Amino acid sequence: MTTSQHSHSFDKMNEEQLPVAKNKLHGWKHFAGLYAGEHVAATEFVIGATFVALGASTIDILLGLLIGNLLAMCSWWLLTAPIAVETRLSLYNYLNKIAGDSMTKLYNWANVVIFSVISAAMITVSSTAVRFLFDIPAQLNWYPNSLWFVMIVLAVGSIVVVVAMYGFSTVADFSKICAPWLFVIFIAGSFSLFPALSNHVIGTTTLGGWQDFMTIGDSSIWTGLNDEGEKGIGLLEVIGFAWAANSITHFGLIDMAIFRFAKRKSYGLFSGVGMFFGHYIAWISAGIMGAGTAVLLKTTITQLDPGDVAYHALGFSGFVIIIIAGWTTANANLYRAGLAAQSIFVNQSRERTTAIVGLVTVVIACFPFVFTQMLPLLTYAGLLVVPVGGIVFAEHVLFPKIGLTRYWAKYQNLTKSTPAIATWALALVFGFGLNSLDVISFYYLFIPTWIFTIIIYTVLAKKYGADLDYTDAILADENEQQQIAEYQESMAINDKDIIDDRSNFTKLLNGFAFVSLITITTLAVNVMFFSPNMDVYADNKTLFESVCFACTIIYFSCSYVALKRHKKLNV
């Protein structure tokens, strides 16, 4: 086949099926912003409060989250980013090459379920803010006990589904705007409630030093006792969850879709921006806000939902953070679920599959258990797909080192890889079997399951022909990759460079947005450190809530207009 014929065949292929072209690669700032935006979200309210309810101690939270998030960052850096950069493929396309269409469809079904449940949880969280506005009781059971709450979920969910179907590009851009504001607002919320907690525990609204913080934490936030008064989770459990919370994306390799655009493998380190600014600081801040709200309302944190916590910490800005953080996260995950469904039902449009999946998701969202059980849901979701990551790791990293051939199933023209399907099934039996036997903490189940997967898949692949000689097929594949690179290089000439909007008006808009964040931070610091008694605290907090809401409106208005001007310039 000639070069022109190859180019014609590549034209007919979806760009997603080809390795990412060199001119499409991004620098480190892209990944720092991406992870900051994705990992400072509405789930942090739920997870932060859950650590309090599970009875972690203060030192376990501070140290355990530090170690666990460091391990998660290293997992992206050492596992996900190298495979993604070397192949420039998404996990879906890599899996299709090594395991065939049947395995890929099974995997997509798993993704439909996982991302639908996560989306449902975020819709429920957003709805807790709206229900607060209408004085509807908190939904603390696994089922809804208010018809009006169900109506709110249906209304909020419908907006999410429509946007995921038709307007995801704008929402994706808008979610990047949210990241700096979300980071500031989480810290500000904890600052606004800490003096009340301090007064409740040590009788003064101001801290005398680090020991006062630890005393308040141990007495009123992370007490070491769960909501039943029994000894809670320890350091190893906190580390395990922080590591396992995103195992679906690092050990499970879903984030190959992100890091295939990275110029260097080392950009995996920038996942740490999301881990430490998002998970570490946001989870701690959410715990403080939850405990502070419980003190103000004279109740327990288990009797609160995110709407309660956000309102009492931030006033009307609390409604904004719950709705926006839940909305943007739900949209992203519902979009993923729709894509996975469309890959299964190839004759249907993505819009149609997203609508159908969205309908089921909204029904699930009516049941509050989906957000009250976020910790186990995320952990079990990781356990479900981590074996797929183990299969890819074995094929890409291990096989060349032990004399087996990558892509052997493709070279045999297999549409179904028995070793891959059998390994995944056995790994699920192994992982969930360990869980039922209670051999180790379920937070760590993904590790032995991943190792088990690698061993079983390697043995089965060798038995089915991974050790045969594929020299001719390898040479043909290398030739095809070279032709793809040449085709992409020729097409890059026609690509339009992104133009940076440097107009004075846009600079002014961005300046107003930045000043609004500084103002929110300054007033939060004033509440935290310059409230010598409860009367002054009440005045400072009232001022903070009013100005914070005004600054929030200014921030989003200016940032969104600046974004639209930038996009219009690059049309």
Tab-separated table of N, CA, C and O in Angstrom, residues 187-196 205-207 313 520-533 536-545:
chain	number	residue	atom	x	y	z
A	187	ILE	N	-10.802	26.193	51.966
A	187	ILE	CA	-9.998	26.697	53.084
A	187	ILE	C	-10.768	27.773	53.843
A	187	ILE	O	-10.801	27.788	55.086
A	188	ALA	N	-11.413	28.680	53.105
A	188	ALA	CA	-12.175	29.754	53.737
A	188	ALA	C	-13.301	29.195	54.609
A	188	ALA	O	-13.566	29.709	55.707
A	189	GLY	N	-13.967	28.147	54.139
A	189	GLY	CA	-15.046	27.542	54.911
A	189	GLY	C	-14.570	26.977	56.234
A	189	GLY	O	-15.231	27.132	57.273
A	190	SER	N	-13.407	26.313	56.213
A	190	SER	CA	-12.865	25.772	57.464
A	190	SER	C	-12.431	26.895	58.402
A	190	SER	O	-12.626	26.815	59.620
A	191	PHE	N	-11.861	27.969	57.846
A	191	PHE	CA	-11.456	29.117	58.664
A	191	PHE	C	-12.670	29.775	59.332
A	191	PHE	O	-12.597	30.228	60.469
A	192	SER	N	-13.786	29.818	58.599
A	192	SER	CA	-14.963	30.528	59.117
A	192	SER	C	-15.621	29.803	60.287
A	192	SER	O	-16.330	30.425	61.086
A	193	LEU	N	-15.428	28.495	60.406
A	193	LEU	CA	-16.062	27.730	61.477
A	193	LEU	C	-15.110	27.337	62.600
A	193	LEU	O	-15.548	26.943	63.679
A	194	PHE	N	-13.817	27.469	62.351
A	194	PHE	CA	-12.872	26.981	63.357
A	194	PHE	C	-12.961	27.744	64.679
A	194	PHE	O	-12.851	27.129	65.752
A	195	PRO	N	-13.141	29.073	64.680
A	195	PRO	CA	-13.269	29.758	65.971
A	195	PRO	C	-14.420	29.231	66.824
A	195	PRO	O	-14.309	29.157	68.050
A	196	ALA	N	-15.542	28.867	66.200
A	196	ALA	CA	-16.669	28.304	66.949
A	196	ALA	C	-16.280	26.961	67.560
A	196	ALA	O	-16.624	26.661	68.723
A	205	THR	N	-11.810	31.682	71.234
A	205	THR	CA	-11.975	31.637	69.775
A	205	THR	C	-10.649	31.678	69.029
A	205	THR	O	-10.623	31.525	67.806
A	206	THR	N	-9.568	31.925	69.730
A	206	THR	CA	-8.262	32.028	69.068
A	206	THR	C	-7.335	30.907	69.514
A	206	THR	O	-7.438	30.406	70.642
A	207	LEU	N	-6.444	30.513	68.614
A	207	LEU	CA	-5.493	29.438	68.900
A	207	LEU	C	-4.224	29.993	69.535
A	207	LEU	O	-3.702	31.016	69.108
A	313	ALA	N	-21.177	27.096	56.862
A	313	ALA	CA	-19.781	27.531	56.755
A	313	ALA	C	-19.623	28.755	55.885
A	313	ALA	O	-18.800	29.634	56.169
A	520	ILE	N	-11.736	37.147	49.384
A	520	ILE	CA	-12.332	36.028	50.130
A	520	ILE	C	-11.330	35.467	51.135
A	520	ILE	O	-11.655	35.242	52.308
A	521	THR	N	-10.090	35.266	50.685
A	521	THR	CA	-9.044	34.712	51.554
A	521	THR	C	-8.758	35.642	52.725
A	521	THR	O	-8.642	35.198	53.881
A	522	THR	N	-8.655	36.922	52.446
A	522	THR	CA	-8.344	37.911	53.489
A	522	THR	C	-9.422	37.939	54.571
A	522	THR	O	-9.123	37.937	55.777
A	523	LEU	N	-10.686	37.932	54.155
A	523	LEU	CA	-11.778	37.972	55.131
A	523	LEU	C	-11.873	36.659	55.917
A	523	LEU	O	-12.239	36.669	57.099
A	524	ALA	N	-11.543	35.543	55.282
A	524	ALA	CA	-11.534	34.260	55.996
A	524	ALA	C	-10.437	34.249	57.053
A	524	ALA	O	-10.632	33.757	58.180
A	525	VAL	N	-9.277	34.776	56.707
A	525	VAL	CA	-8.173	34.895	57.666
A	525	VAL	C	-8.582	35.803	58.826
A	525	VAL	O	-8.274	35.539	59.998
A	526	ASN	N	-9.320	36.864	58.516
A	526	ASN	CA	-9.802	37.783	59.551
A	526	ASN	C	-10.720	37.056	60.534
A	526	ASN	O	-10.636	37.261	61.753
A	527	VAL	N	-11.607	36.208	60.018
A	527	VAL	CA	-12.509	35.432	60.881
A	527	VAL	C	-11.710	34.467	61.753
A	527	VAL	O	-11.946	34.352	62.956
A	528	MET	N	-10.744	33.806	61.158
A	528	MET	CA	-9.993	32.759	61.852
A	528	MET	C	-9.069	33.313	62.938
A	528	MET	O	-9.026	32.796	64.057
A	529	PHE	N	-8.338	34.372	62.614
A	529	PHE	CA	-7.259	34.811	63.501
A	529	PHE	C	-7.524	36.134	64.224
A	529	PHE	O	-6.761	36.507	65.110
A	530	PHE	N	-8.590	36.845	63.854
A	530	PHE	CA	-8.837	38.150	64.469
A	530	PHE	C	-10.263	38.247	65.011
A	530	PHE	O	-10.946	39.246	64.828
A	531	SER	N	-10.678	37.160	65.665
A	531	SER	CA	-11.980	37.122	66.341
A	531	SER	C	-11.738	36.793	67.819
A	531	SER	O	-11.828	35.633	68.224
A	532	PRO	N	-11.431	37.809	68.644
A	532	PRO	CA	-11.038	37.552	70.033
A	532	PRO	C	-12.154	37.009	70.910
A	532	PRO	O	-11.899	36.442	71.971
A	533	ASN	N	-13.416	37.204	70.509
A	533	ASN	CA	-14.535	36.656	71.273
A	533	ASN	C	-15.670	36.309	70.315
A	533	ASN	O	-15.618	36.635	69.123
A	536	VAL	N	-17.378	39.334	68.330
A	536	VAL	CA	-16.583	39.796	67.194
A	536	VAL	C	-16.588	38.734	66.099
A	536	VAL	O	-16.671	39.052	64.902
A	537	TYR	N	-16.517	37.464	66.514
A	537	TYR	CA	-16.563	36.355	65.551
A	537	TYR	C	-17.844	36.390	64.724
A	537	TYR	O	-17.819	36.240	63.492
A	538	ALA	N	-18.969	36.615	65.387
A	538	ALA	CA	-20.259	36.661	64.684
A	538	ALA	C	-20.281	37.797	63.662
A	538	ALA	O	-20.753	37.618	62.525
A	539	ASP	N	-19.746	38.960	64.052
A	539	ASP	CA	-19.701	40.094	63.120
A	539	ASP	C	-18.771	39.797	61.946
A	539	ASP	O	-19.108	40.073	60.776
A	540	ASN	N	-17.589	39.261	62.252
A	540	ASN	CA	-16.618	38.943	61.189
A	540	ASN	C	-17.161	37.898	60.223
A	540	ASN	O	-16.964	37.991	59.006
A	541	LYS	N	-17.858	36.905	60.782
A	541	LYS	CA	-18.387	35.832	59.933
A	541	LYS	C	-19.517	36.348	59.042
A	541	LYS	O	-19.621	35.968	57.865
A	542	THR	N	-20.362	37.238	59.592
A	542	THR	CA	-21.437	37.822	58.786
A	542	THR	C	-20.871	38.636	57.624
A	542	THR	O	-21.342	38.534	56.479
A	543	LEU	N	-19.838	39.434	57.916
A	543	LEU	CA	-19.183	40.205	56.864
A	543	LEU	C	-18.560	39.282	55.825
A	543	LEU	O	-18.707	39.504	54.605
A	544	PHE	N	-17.897	38.240	56.293
A	544	PHE	CA	-17.262	37.282	55.384
A	544	PHE	C	-18.283	36.646	54.447
A	544	PHE	O	-18.080	36.568	53.233
A	545	GLU	N	-19.408	36.194	54.997
A	545	GLU	CA	-20.414	35.510	54.181
A	545	GLU	C	-20.980	36.432	53.104
A	545	GLU	O	-21.156	36.020	51.953
